[in-house]
Amino acid sequence: MNGRRKTADGAVGGGLLVAGTTSDAGKSVVTAGICRWLARQGVSVAPFKAQNMSLNSFVTREGAEIGRAQAMQAAAARVEPTALMNPVLLKPGSDRSSQVVLLGKPVGELSARGYHAGRQEQLLGTVTDCLAELRRTHDAVVCEGAGSPAEINLRRTDIVNMGLARAARIPVVVVGDIDRGGVFASFFGTTALLSAQDQSLVAGYLVNKFRGDVTLLEPGLEMLRRITGRQTYGVLPYAHGLGIDEEDGLRVSLRGTVRESVVAPPAGEDVLRVAVCAVPLMSNFTDVDALAAEPGVVVRFVDRPEELVDADLVVLPGTRGTVRALAWLRERGLADAVIRRAAEGRPVLGICGGYQMLGEHIEDDVESRAGAVDGLGLLPVRVRFAVEKTLARPVGRALGEPVEGYEIHHGVAEVAGGDEEFLDGCRVGSVWGTHWHGSLESDGFRRAFLREVARAAGRRFVPAPDTCFGALREEQLDRLGDLIEEHADTKALLRLIEEGVPEGVPFVPPGAP
């Protein structure tokens, strides 16, 4: 790729913004797919999302917190994730407020009104500086938008969709999910609600999740081109099994959802059933993806005590609201069910906030400001919430195997006993607790842990000896690259990245004032 543009400051790499007609239209997947396709062409590419709202986050090697989707996209681009790739991360703490993480570090809590009333506009310079730095050091930067670019009530303070595209002068491709229906109206309406200046940067469209014979779609695509003056850059087919790291917004109903897993029979005689308590403000539920990747392990999210009865392992996941989640467990009868399990010697795993809930006592004057709260009393741990957030990439050993993970928490745990240490946490009988996210992605440790669970649960389950979670992730990212290479107009996309929007794209009335 030789599309480095000359500016007053020197050469910069090409850019592209992947916007969407709606949330969950496929922006994250398409961005990752374009990054992987470009990387396979030998292009130095980086992902970028100016502002991300997510409870699923990751810690970079320099100790910065960013959205997991951007970490996944960096893996697709075959580069190390950095704070530059997601300068603003919003972590919801309620329906009305979020923790603001700026350049990887928390800077405070803001209401939605307070953020959009002024703080967001102030961050535009930071966002554009980060994008400019990535463009100086890479041949191309593929940016992901948020929600829809046609959210006209928020346009004045926008820094992630057309506000970013205008500031950086980069072209925009709009993705639409045809599986939801109404994709042509969504493409047209999205364009027609933008101002003339914003429309001038919208190069065209990309259809996502199409099922059936694409020739049946072609008349509609041609009509769309005639009425908007813009081309469609590809029709991506519906693809199963692309369970990549979600951004998750504030509320995602996960009850009854089974994490996608590989289609392979168990290596032993039994399967293992894993029940994940879908607590409020659940964070980093991607921790259980590595379990779901094991043949014979079935992972489901639950919210009723009777759904724990046949589970071989119960997981209390991370949460942005530990005290609130603990109250929710008690209100629903799940707390009593977990305590009974522990008394019967049946496996329970707590991760981060889940680990804190398993302890004896919580002192929280930071997150919930609830003060002193009793935990479930299953581990000899006392937790005090600190103002400073712990962000770390620990390494260690457990169950005789090397383990890597990452930590994101305000709670500081004081461990006073237990049968043994467990990833800086502890274990008592068949109850394990740790602050480490991502530990189950370490293959040897995961297999050893599942053997322990199977033994305690009385199951003749045997972990497959050759499951490599990292390799499975790479296969998924390659599939995304394949979708772009095989079903998108890659020559036109490359030209767009290198040269910008073709001249003469028409205005579609009425447009925003």
Short mmCIF file of C-alpha atoms in Angstrom, two decimals:
data_model
loop_
_atom_site.label_atom_id
_atom_site.label_comp_id
_atom_site.label_asym_id
_atom_site.label_seq_id
_atom_site.Cartn_x
_atom_site.Cartn_y
_atom_site.Cartn_z
CA MET A 1 0.00 0.00 0.00
CA ASN A 2 1.42 3.37 -0.95
CA GLY A 3 -1.48 5.62 0.02
CA ARG A 4 0.31 7.76 2.59
CA ARG A 5 -1.07 11.27 2.14
CA LYS A 6 1.14 14.34 2.27
CA THR A 7 0.04 16.99 4.75
CA ALA A 8 1.64 20.06 6.24
CA ASP A 9 3.00 17.80 9.00
CA GLY A 10 4.31 15.12 6.64
CA ALA A 11 2.96 11.81 5.40
CA VAL A 12 0.05 10.14 7.18
CA GLY A 13 -1.56 6.77 6.59
CA GLY A 14 -4.92 6.28 4.98
CA GLY A 15 -8.10 6.07 7.04
CA LEU A 16 -11.62 4.72 7.00
CA LEU A 17 -14.56 5.03 9.41
CA VAL A 18 -16.92 2.04 9.64
CA ALA A 19 -20.28 3.43 10.80
CA GLY A 20 -23.55 1.55 11.24
CA THR A 21 -27.23 2.16 10.69
CA THR A 22 -27.83 0.93 14.26
CA SER A 23 -26.01 -0.45 17.26
CA ASP A 24 -25.01 -4.08 16.70
CA ALA A 25 -25.12 -3.69 12.91
CA GLY A 26 -21.74 -5.40 12.68
CA LYS A 27 -19.29 -2.49 12.94
CA SER A 28 -16.89 -4.32 15.27
CA VAL A 29 -16.83 -7.44 13.09
CA VAL A 30 -16.39 -5.51 9.85
CA THR A 31 -13.63 -3.37 11.35
CA ALA A 32 -11.81 -6.49 12.55
CA GLY A 33 -12.31 -8.18 9.19
CA ILE A 34 -10.88 -5.23 7.25
CA CYS A 35 -7.93 -5.08 9.68
CA ARG A 36 -7.17 -8.78 9.20
CA TRP A 37 -7.55 -8.55 5.41
CA LEU A 38 -5.18 -5.56 5.25
CA ALA A 39 -2.66 -7.22 7.57
CA ARG A 40 -2.61 -10.27 5.30
CA GLN A 41 -1.76 -7.94 2.41
CA GLY A 42 1.29 -6.73 4.31
CA VAL A 43 -0.31 -3.40 5.24
CA SER A 44 0.61 -1.88 8.59
CA VAL A 45 -2.87 -1.25 10.02
CA ALA A 46 -4.31 -0.24 13.38
CA PRO A 47 -7.90 -0.16 14.72
CA PHE A 48 -9.39 2.88 16.41
CA LYS A 49 -12.56 3.72 18.31
CA ALA A 50 -12.72 7.22 19.68
CA GLN A 51 -15.34 6.49 22.30
CA ASN A 52 -16.58 3.12 23.43
CA MET A 53 -19.31 2.24 25.94
CA SER A 54 -18.61 -1.21 27.30
CA LEU A 55 -18.34 -3.28 30.44
CA ASN A 56 -16.01 -5.68 28.63
CA SER A 57 -12.54 -4.20 28.83
CA PHE A 58 -8.90 -5.23 28.61
CA VAL A 59 -5.56 -4.11 30.04
CA THR A 60 -2.76 -3.31 27.61
CA ARG A 61 0.88 -4.08 28.36
CA GLU A 62 1.48 -0.48 29.42
CA GLY A 63 -1.33 -0.82 31.99
CA ALA A 64 -4.09 1.04 30.14
CA GLU A 65 -7.74 -0.03 30.12
CA ILE A 66 -9.45 -0.17 26.71
CA GLY A 67 -12.50 -1.91 25.25
CA ARG A 68 -12.09 -5.62 24.55
CA ALA A 69 -13.41 -5.08 21.03
CA GLN A 70 -10.43 -2.85 20.24
CA ALA A 71 -8.04 -5.41 21.74
CA MET A 72 -9.63 -8.03 19.49
CA GLN A 73 -9.31 -5.72 16.48
CA ALA A 74 -5.65 -5.13 17.31
CA ALA A 75 -5.15 -8.90 17.28
CA ALA A 76 -6.85 -8.95 13.88
CA ALA A 77 -4.39 -6.27 12.71
CA ARG A 78 -1.50 -8.26 14.26
CA VAL A 79 -0.39 -5.33 16.39
CA GLU A 80 -0.12 -4.80 20.13
CA PRO A 81 -3.17 -2.97 21.57
CA THR A 82 -2.52 0.46 23.09
CA ALA A 83 -4.53 3.22 24.75
CA LEU A 84 -4.33 5.24 21.50
CA MET A 85 -6.76 2.78 19.92
CA ASN A 86 -9.58 3.60 22.37
CA PRO A 87 -8.89 6.96 24.02
CA VAL A 88 -12.34 7.25 25.67
CA LEU A 89 -14.01 4.28 27.38
CA LEU A 90 -17.33 4.69 29.21
CA LYS A 91 -18.11 2.00 31.79
CA PRO A 92 -21.81 2.21 32.83
CA GLY A 93 -22.53 2.11 36.54
CA SER A 94 -26.29 2.74 36.21
CA ASP A 95 -28.86 3.79 33.64
CA ARG A 96 -27.71 7.40 33.98
CA SER A 97 -23.98 7.48 34.77
CA SER A 98 -20.68 5.97 33.67
CA GLN A 99 -17.08 5.90 34.74
CA VAL A 100 -15.00 7.81 32.19
CA VAL A 101 -11.69 6.15 31.31
CA LEU A 102 -9.41 8.54 29.42
CA LEU A 103 -6.28 7.22 27.72
CA GLY A 104 -6.57 4.05 29.77
CA LYS A 105 -7.04 5.62 33.22
CA PRO A 106 -10.29 6.41 35.10
CA VAL A 107 -10.88 10.14 35.54
CA GLY A 108 -14.26 10.14 37.30
CA GLU A 109 -17.98 9.44 37.08
CA LEU A 110 -20.27 11.50 34.88
CA SER A 111 -23.98 11.47 34.17
CA ALA A 112 -25.03 11.05 30.55
CA ARG A 113 -26.28 14.64 30.55
CA GLY A 114 -23.06 15.95 32.05
CA TYR A 115 -20.96 14.07 29.51
CA HIS A 116 -22.90 15.20 26.46
CA ALA A 117 -23.34 18.74 27.84
CA GLY A 118 -19.69 19.62 27.56
CA ARG A 119 -17.15 16.99 28.53
CA GLN A 120 -17.49 15.09 25.26
CA GLU A 121 -16.75 18.14 23.10
CA GLN A 122 -13.65 18.87 25.18
CA LEU A 123 -12.29 15.42 24.32
CA LEU A 124 -12.34 15.92 20.54
CA GLY A 125 -8.78 17.26 20.51
CA THR A 126 -7.51 14.26 22.50
CA VAL A 127 -9.32 11.87 20.19
CA THR A 128 -8.02 13.45 16.98
CA ASP A 129 -4.47 13.59 18.39
CA CYS A 130 -4.60 9.84 19.10
CA LEU A 131 -5.89 9.11 15.61
CA ALA A 132 -3.23 11.35 14.06
CA GLU A 133 -0.49 9.51 15.96
CA LEU A 134 -1.77 6.13 14.74
CA ARG A 135 -1.89 7.45 11.18
CA ARG A 136 1.69 8.69 11.46
CA THR A 137 2.90 5.25 12.48
CA HIS A 138 0.71 2.99 10.30
CA ASP A 139 -0.17 2.72 6.65
CA ALA A 140 -3.87 2.68 7.48
CA VAL A 141 -6.21 3.14 10.43
CA VAL A 142 -9.66 1.55 10.40
CA CYS A 143 -11.98 3.43 12.75
CA GLU A 144 -15.18 2.07 14.24
CA GLY A 145 -18.14 4.35 14.88
CA ALA A 146 -20.70 3.98 17.67
CA GLY A 147 -24.44 3.53 17.45
CA SER A 148 -25.60 5.43 14.37
CA PRO A 149 -24.08 8.52 12.72
CA ALA A 150 -27.62 9.86 12.29
CA GLU A 151 -28.30 10.38 16.01
CA ILE A 152 -29.13 14.00 15.28
CA ASN A 153 -29.83 14.81 18.93
CA LEU A 154 -26.17 14.11 19.73
CA ARG A 155 -24.51 15.42 16.58
CA ARG A 156 -23.27 18.70 18.09
CA THR A 157 -21.05 16.89 20.60
CA ASP A 158 -20.21 13.83 18.47
CA ILE A 159 -16.58 12.70 18.56
CA VAL A 160 -16.94 9.11 17.35
CA ASN A 161 -18.98 9.20 14.12
CA MET A 162 -19.28 12.11 11.70
CA GLY A 163 -17.64 14.51 14.14
CA LEU A 164 -14.49 12.39 13.98
CA ALA A 165 -14.76 11.87 10.20
CA ARG A 166 -15.07 15.63 9.64
CA ALA A 167 -12.20 16.47 11.98
CA ALA A 168 -9.85 13.90 10.43
CA ARG A 169 -11.21 14.11 6.87
CA ILE A 170 -11.66 10.36 6.48
CA PRO A 171 -14.24 8.53 4.35
CA VAL A 172 -17.17 6.64 5.86
CA VAL A 173 -18.75 3.30 4.95
CA VAL A 174 -22.12 2.58 6.58
CA VAL A 175 -22.86 -1.03 7.61
CA GLY A 176 -26.45 -2.32 7.77
CA ASP A 177 -27.75 -5.58 9.25
CA ILE A 178 -30.09 -6.99 6.62
CA ASP A 179 -31.09 -9.84 8.94
CA ARG A 180 -33.09 -7.29 10.95
CA GLY A 181 -34.97 -6.12 7.88
CA GLY A 182 -35.39 -2.64 6.45
CA VAL A 183 -31.77 -2.27 5.41
CA PHE A 184 -32.45 -0.13 2.31
CA ALA A 185 -34.61 2.31 4.26
CA SER A 186 -31.92 2.39 6.96
CA PHE A 187 -29.17 3.22 4.46
CA PHE A 188 -31.23 5.93 2.78
CA GLY A 189 -32.57 7.39 6.04
CA THR A 190 -29.15 7.45 7.67
CA THR A 191 -27.70 9.37 4.72
CA ALA A 192 -30.66 11.75 4.33
CA LEU A 193 -30.53 12.78 8.00
CA LEU A 194 -26.92 13.99 7.73
CA SER A 195 -25.90 17.52 6.87
CA ALA A 196 -24.43 18.23 3.45
CA GLN A 197 -20.92 18.41 4.91
CA ASP A 198 -21.35 15.08 6.68
CA GLN A 199 -22.87 13.46 3.60
CA SER A 200 -19.85 14.50 1.56
CA LEU A 201 -17.78 11.98 3.55
CA VAL A 202 -20.20 9.05 3.21
CA ALA A 203 -18.78 6.96 0.39
CA GLY A 204 -21.25 4.09 0.42
CA TYR A 205 -22.63 1.05 2.17
CA LEU A 206 -21.89 -2.50 3.21
CA VAL A 207 -24.63 -5.10 3.75
CA ASN A 208 -24.08 -7.49 6.65
CA LYS A 209 -25.67 -10.86 7.56
CA PHE A 210 -27.30 -11.66 4.21
CA ARG A 211 -28.93 -15.07 3.75
CA GLY A 212 -29.79 -16.53 0.37
CA ASP A 213 -29.14 -15.72 -3.28
CA VAL A 214 -27.34 -12.39 -3.59
CA THR A 215 -28.64 -11.89 -7.13
CA LEU A 216 -32.08 -11.30 -5.61
CA LEU A 217 -30.61 -8.33 -3.74
CA GLU A 218 -28.93 -6.71 -6.73
CA PRO A 219 -31.96 -4.75 -8.05
CA GLY A 220 -32.30 -3.08 -4.65
CA LEU A 221 -28.61 -2.26 -4.53
CA GLU A 222 -28.81 -0.68 -7.97
CA MET A 223 -31.84 1.40 -6.95
CA LEU A 224 -29.99 2.49 -3.80
CA ARG A 225 -27.07 3.59 -5.95
CA ARG A 226 -29.36 5.63 -8.22
CA ILE A 227 -31.16 7.47 -5.41
CA THR A 228 -28.10 8.11 -3.22
CA GLY A 229 -25.28 8.22 -5.78
CA ARG A 230 -23.26 5.83 -3.63
CA GLN A 231 -22.07 2.29 -4.21
CA THR A 232 -22.38 -0.76 -2.00
CA TYR A 233 -18.93 -2.10 -1.14
CA GLY A 234 -20.02 -5.64 -0.44
CA VAL A 235 -22.68 -8.07 0.77
CA LEU A 236 -21.39 -10.18 3.65
CA PRO A 237 -23.19 -13.48 4.23
CA TYR A 238 -24.61 -14.52 7.58
CA ALA A 239 -21.83 -16.43 9.33
CA HIS A 240 -22.38 -18.62 12.39
CA GLY A 241 -19.91 -18.99 15.22
CA LEU A 242 -18.35 -15.53 15.16
CA GLY A 243 -18.64 -15.10 18.93
CA ILE A 244 -15.98 -12.42 19.19
CA ASP A 245 -15.60 -10.09 22.15
CA GLU A 246 -18.75 -8.03 22.45
CA GLU A 247 -18.88 -4.43 23.53
CA ASP A 248 -22.10 -5.11 25.43
CA GLY A 249 -23.82 -1.73 26.21
CA LEU A 250 -25.52 -1.08 29.50
CA ARG A 251 -28.07 -3.90 29.52
CA VAL A 252 -27.87 -7.11 27.56
CA SER A 253 -30.45 -9.82 28.30
CA LEU A 254 -28.41 -12.99 28.54
CA ARG A 255 -30.81 -15.29 30.34
CA GLY A 256 -30.80 -18.67 28.64
CA THR A 257 -28.08 -17.69 26.21
CA VAL A 258 -25.51 -20.39 25.51
CA ARG A 259 -22.04 -19.22 24.59
CA GLU A 260 -21.04 -20.46 21.17
CA SER A 261 -18.72 -23.44 21.37
CA VAL A 262 -16.88 -25.69 18.98
CA VAL A 263 -18.93 -28.50 17.47
CA ALA A 264 -17.00 -31.50 18.71
CA PRO A 265 -17.87 -34.44 20.95
CA PRO A 266 -16.46 -34.55 24.47
CA ALA A 267 -13.16 -36.35 24.92
CA GLY A 268 -14.54 -38.28 27.90
CA GLU A 269 -17.85 -39.96 28.69
CA ASP A 270 -19.57 -36.90 30.21
CA VAL A 271 -20.15 -33.25 29.42
CA LEU A 272 -19.64 -30.45 31.92
CA ARG A 273 -22.43 -27.91 32.47
CA VAL A 274 -21.37 -24.39 33.47
CA ALA A 275 -23.92 -21.88 34.80
CA VAL A 276 -22.87 -18.21 34.82
CA CYS A 277 -24.97 -15.97 37.07
CA ALA A 278 -26.05 -13.05 34.87
CA VAL A 279 -25.56 -10.41 37.56
CA PRO A 280 -26.39 -6.72 36.98
CA LEU A 281 -23.68 -4.70 35.23
CA MET A 282 -21.88 -7.92 34.36
CA SER A 283 -18.39 -7.17 33.07
CA ASN A 284 -15.87 -9.22 31.14
CA PHE A 285 -18.23 -12.15 30.72
CA THR A 286 -15.88 -13.04 27.86
CA ASP A 287 -13.91 -14.84 30.59
CA VAL A 288 -16.08 -17.91 30.00
CA ASP A 289 -15.45 -18.02 26.24
CA ALA A 290 -12.41 -20.20 26.86
CA LEU A 291 -14.62 -22.69 28.72
CA ALA A 292 -17.14 -22.70 25.88
CA ALA A 293 -14.29 -23.44 23.45
CA GLU A 294 -13.71 -26.82 25.13
CA PRO A 295 -15.47 -29.79 23.48
CA GLY A 296 -18.05 -31.11 25.89
CA VAL A 297 -18.37 -27.93 27.99
CA VAL A 298 -21.78 -26.22 27.78
CA VAL A 299 -21.94 -22.65 29.09
CA ARG A 300 -25.21 -20.87 29.79
CA PHE A 301 -26.22 -17.67 31.59
CA VAL A 302 -28.83 -18.02 34.34
CA ASP A 303 -30.84 -15.87 36.74
CA ARG A 304 -32.87 -18.38 38.79
CA PRO A 305 -31.72 -20.73 41.58
CA GLU A 306 -33.31 -23.81 40.00
CA GLU A 307 -31.02 -23.34 37.02
CA LEU A 308 -28.01 -24.08 39.23
CA VAL A 309 -29.26 -27.54 40.23
CA ASP A 310 -27.76 -29.49 37.32
CA ALA A 311 -24.69 -27.26 36.90
CA ASP A 312 -21.30 -28.85 37.47
CA LEU A 313 -19.69 -25.43 37.89
CA VAL A 314 -21.27 -22.12 38.88
CA VAL A 315 -19.41 -18.94 37.91
CA LEU A 316 -19.92 -15.59 39.60
CA PRO A 317 -18.49 -13.21 36.96
CA GLY A 318 -17.09 -9.74 37.15
CA THR A 319 -19.42 -6.78 37.63
CA ARG A 320 -19.21 -3.00 37.69
CA GLY A 321 -21.49 -3.07 40.76
CA THR A 322 -20.34 -5.68 43.29
CA VAL A 323 -22.68 -4.62 46.10
CA ARG A 324 -25.63 -4.27 43.75
CA ALA A 325 -24.91 -7.71 42.25
CA LEU A 326 -24.67 -9.24 45.73
CA ALA A 327 -28.08 -7.83 46.64
CA TRP A 328 -29.48 -9.20 43.37
CA LEU A 329 -28.16 -12.68 44.18
CA ARG A 330 -29.87 -12.55 47.56
CA GLU A 331 -33.16 -11.19 46.24
CA ARG A 332 -33.41 -13.98 43.67
CA GLY A 333 -32.42 -16.82 45.97
CA LEU A 334 -29.23 -17.41 44.04
CA ALA A 335 -27.04 -16.55 47.02
CA ASP A 336 -28.58 -19.33 49.13
CA ALA A 337 -28.24 -21.76 46.23
CA VAL A 338 -24.53 -20.94 45.88
CA ILE A 339 -23.98 -21.33 49.64
CA ARG A 340 -25.69 -24.75 49.56
CA ARG A 341 -23.48 -25.81 46.68
CA ALA A 342 -20.36 -24.90 48.60
CA ALA A 343 -21.56 -26.83 51.65
CA GLU A 344 -22.07 -29.89 49.42
CA GLY A 345 -18.56 -29.57 47.96
CA ARG A 346 -19.85 -28.62 44.48
CA PRO A 347 -17.64 -26.27 42.42
CA VAL A 348 -18.02 -22.49 42.44
CA LEU A 349 -15.67 -19.98 40.76
CA GLY A 350 -15.70 -16.25 41.47
CA ILE A 351 -13.87 -13.86 39.14
CA CYS A 352 -13.12 -10.25 40.12
CA GLY A 353 -16.44 -8.89 41.46
CA GLY A 354 -17.63 -12.48 41.81
CA TYR A 355 -14.56 -13.23 43.94
CA GLN A 356 -15.33 -10.21 46.13
CA MET A 357 -18.90 -11.43 46.66
CA LEU A 358 -17.63 -14.82 47.86
CA GLY A 359 -15.69 -13.15 50.69
CA GLU A 360 -16.71 -12.40 54.25
CA HIS A 361 -16.93 -8.64 54.24
CA ILE A 362 -16.97 -5.72 51.78
CA GLU A 363 -16.21 -2.10 52.66
CA ASP A 364 -17.33 0.03 49.74
CA ASP A 365 -17.19 3.82 49.96
CA VAL A 366 -16.17 4.17 46.30
CA GLU A 367 -18.26 2.16 43.82
CA SER A 368 -21.67 1.90 45.54
CA ARG A 369 -20.88 4.02 48.62
CA ALA A 370 -22.85 1.44 50.60
CA GLY A 371 -20.23 1.19 53.34
CA ALA A 372 -19.98 -2.13 55.20
CA VAL A 373 -21.72 -5.10 53.55
CA ASP A 374 -21.55 -8.80 54.41
CA GLY A 375 -20.35 -11.10 51.64
CA LEU A 376 -21.42 -14.71 51.10
CA GLY A 377 -18.79 -15.89 53.59
CA LEU A 378 -17.44 -18.72 51.45
CA LEU A 379 -13.84 -17.48 51.31
CA PRO A 380 -11.70 -15.95 54.10
CA VAL A 381 -11.41 -12.63 52.29
CA ARG A 382 -12.15 -9.05 53.30
CA VAL A 383 -12.46 -6.46 50.53
CA ARG A 384 -11.94 -2.72 50.78
CA PHE A 385 -12.68 -0.53 47.76
CA ALA A 386 -9.88 1.90 46.91
CA VAL A 387 -10.18 5.12 44.93
CA GLU A 388 -7.31 4.07 42.67
CA LYS A 389 -8.16 1.32 40.19
CA THR A 390 -5.85 -1.68 39.90
CA LEU A 391 -4.86 -2.24 36.26
CA ALA A 392 -2.32 -5.02 35.79
CA ARG A 393 -1.16 -7.91 33.61
CA PRO A 394 -0.11 -10.58 36.16
CA VAL A 395 1.58 -13.88 35.39
CA GLY A 396 1.94 -16.85 37.71
CA ARG A 397 1.24 -20.52 38.25
CA ALA A 398 -1.76 -22.46 39.53
CA LEU A 399 -2.58 -26.16 39.61
CA GLY A 400 0.95 -26.77 38.39
CA GLU A 401 0.49 -24.77 35.18
CA PRO A 402 1.62 -21.31 33.98
CA VAL A 403 -1.14 -18.68 33.86
CA GLU A 404 -1.49 -15.18 32.42
CA GLY A 405 -4.32 -12.77 33.13
CA TYR A 406 -5.28 -9.15 33.62
CA GLU A 407 -6.79 -7.22 36.52
CA ILE A 408 -9.34 -4.37 36.49
CA HIS A 409 -10.79 -3.58 39.91
CA HIS A 410 -11.16 -1.04 42.71
CA GLY A 411 -11.58 -3.72 45.38
CA VAL A 412 -8.47 -4.62 47.38
CA ALA A 413 -8.67 -8.13 48.85
CA GLU A 414 -7.09 -9.17 52.14
CA VAL A 415 -6.83 -12.97 52.24
CA ALA A 416 -6.66 -14.51 55.72
CA GLY A 417 -6.36 -18.24 55.19
CA GLY A 418 -7.90 -20.80 52.87
CA ASP A 419 -6.75 -24.22 51.72
CA GLU A 420 -4.33 -22.73 49.21
CA GLU A 421 -3.51 -19.60 47.24
CA PHE A 422 -5.19 -19.35 43.85
CA LEU A 423 -4.03 -16.69 41.37
CA ASP A 424 -3.50 -14.09 44.12
CA GLY A 425 -6.88 -15.15 45.51
CA CYS A 426 -7.66 -18.33 47.39
CA ARG A 427 -9.41 -21.68 47.39
CA VAL A 428 -11.51 -23.34 50.08
CA GLY A 429 -12.69 -26.83 49.19
CA SER A 430 -14.40 -26.55 45.82
CA VAL A 431 -14.75 -22.75 45.94
CA TRP A 432 -12.17 -20.73 44.02
CA GLY A 433 -11.80 -16.96 43.84
CA THR A 434 -9.45 -14.64 41.93
CA HIS A 435 -9.26 -11.09 40.60
CA TRP A 436 -7.60 -12.35 37.42
CA HIS A 437 -9.60 -12.05 34.22
CA GLY A 438 -8.52 -14.10 31.21
CA SER A 439 -6.81 -16.85 33.20
CA LEU A 440 -8.89 -19.56 31.54
CA GLU A 441 -7.32 -18.65 28.18
CA SER A 442 -4.12 -20.35 29.42
CA ASP A 443 -4.63 -23.82 27.93
CA GLY A 444 -2.75 -25.97 30.42
CA PHE A 445 -4.29 -24.24 33.42
CA ARG A 446 -7.79 -24.44 31.93
CA ARG A 447 -7.46 -28.18 31.40
CA ALA A 448 -6.14 -28.68 34.95
CA PHE A 449 -8.98 -26.59 36.37
CA LEU A 450 -11.62 -28.52 34.42
CA ARG A 451 -10.18 -31.79 35.67
CA GLU A 452 -10.57 -30.48 39.23
CA VAL A 453 -14.15 -29.43 38.51
CA ALA A 454 -14.99 -32.80 36.95
CA ARG A 455 -13.54 -34.65 39.93
CA ALA A 456 -15.46 -32.54 42.45
CA ALA A 457 -18.66 -32.80 40.40
CA GLY A 458 -18.32 -36.55 39.95
CA ARG A 459 -18.29 -36.30 36.17
CA ARG A 460 -16.31 -38.53 33.83
CA PHE A 461 -15.35 -35.53 31.77
CA VAL A 462 -11.92 -35.33 30.18
CA PRO A 463 -10.58 -32.08 28.69
CA ALA A 464 -9.50 -32.40 25.08
CA PRO A 465 -5.68 -32.53 25.01
CA ASP A 466 -5.25 -30.29 21.99
CA THR A 467 -7.66 -27.36 22.43
CA CYS A 468 -5.68 -24.16 21.91
CA PHE A 469 -7.78 -21.10 22.67
CA GLY A 470 -5.33 -18.71 20.98
CA ALA A 471 -5.43 -20.76 17.79
CA LEU A 472 -9.24 -20.80 17.83
CA ARG A 473 -9.25 -17.01 18.16
CA GLU A 474 -6.87 -16.72 15.23
CA GLU A 475 -9.15 -18.96 13.16
CA GLN A 476 -12.10 -16.68 13.96
CA LEU A 477 -10.14 -13.59 12.95
CA ASP A 478 -9.07 -15.27 9.72
CA ARG A 479 -12.72 -16.06 9.00
CA LEU A 480 -13.51 -12.36 9.36
CA GLY A 481 -10.70 -11.54 6.96
CA ASP A 482 -12.08 -14.15 4.56
CA LEU A 483 -15.53 -12.52 4.66
CA ILE A 484 -14.03 -9.20 3.52
CA GLU A 485 -11.72 -10.76 0.94
CA GLU A 486 -14.42 -12.96 -0.61
CA HIS A 487 -17.52 -10.78 -0.38
CA ALA A 488 -16.40 -7.14 -0.40
CA ASP A 489 -15.05 -5.01 -3.22
CA THR A 490 -11.55 -4.95 -1.76
CA LYS A 491 -10.04 -2.90 -4.61
CA ALA A 492 -12.65 -0.19 -4.06
CA LEU A 493 -12.15 -0.32 -0.26
CA LEU A 494 -8.40 0.02 -0.66
CA ARG A 495 -8.84 2.94 -3.03
CA LEU A 496 -11.19 4.56 -0.50
CA ILE A 497 -8.66 4.15 2.31
CA GLU A 498 -5.83 5.55 0.21
CA GLU A 499 -7.61 8.34 -1.68
CA GLY A 500 -10.69 9.27 0.33
CA VAL A 501 -14.28 9.74 -0.86
CA PRO A 502 -14.69 9.94 -4.65
CA GLU A 503 -15.50 13.43 -5.82
CA GLY A 504 -19.05 14.30 -6.73
CA VAL A 505 -21.09 12.20 -4.27
CA PRO A 506 -24.48 13.92 -4.32
CA PHE A 507 -26.48 15.46 -1.50
CA VAL A 508 -29.52 13.41 -0.44
CA PRO A 509 -32.33 15.67 0.83
CA PRO A 510 -33.58 16.78 3.26
CA GLY A 511 -30.32 16.63 5.29
CA ALA A 512 -29.82 17.98 8.79
CA PRO A 513 -29.82 21.75 9.20
#
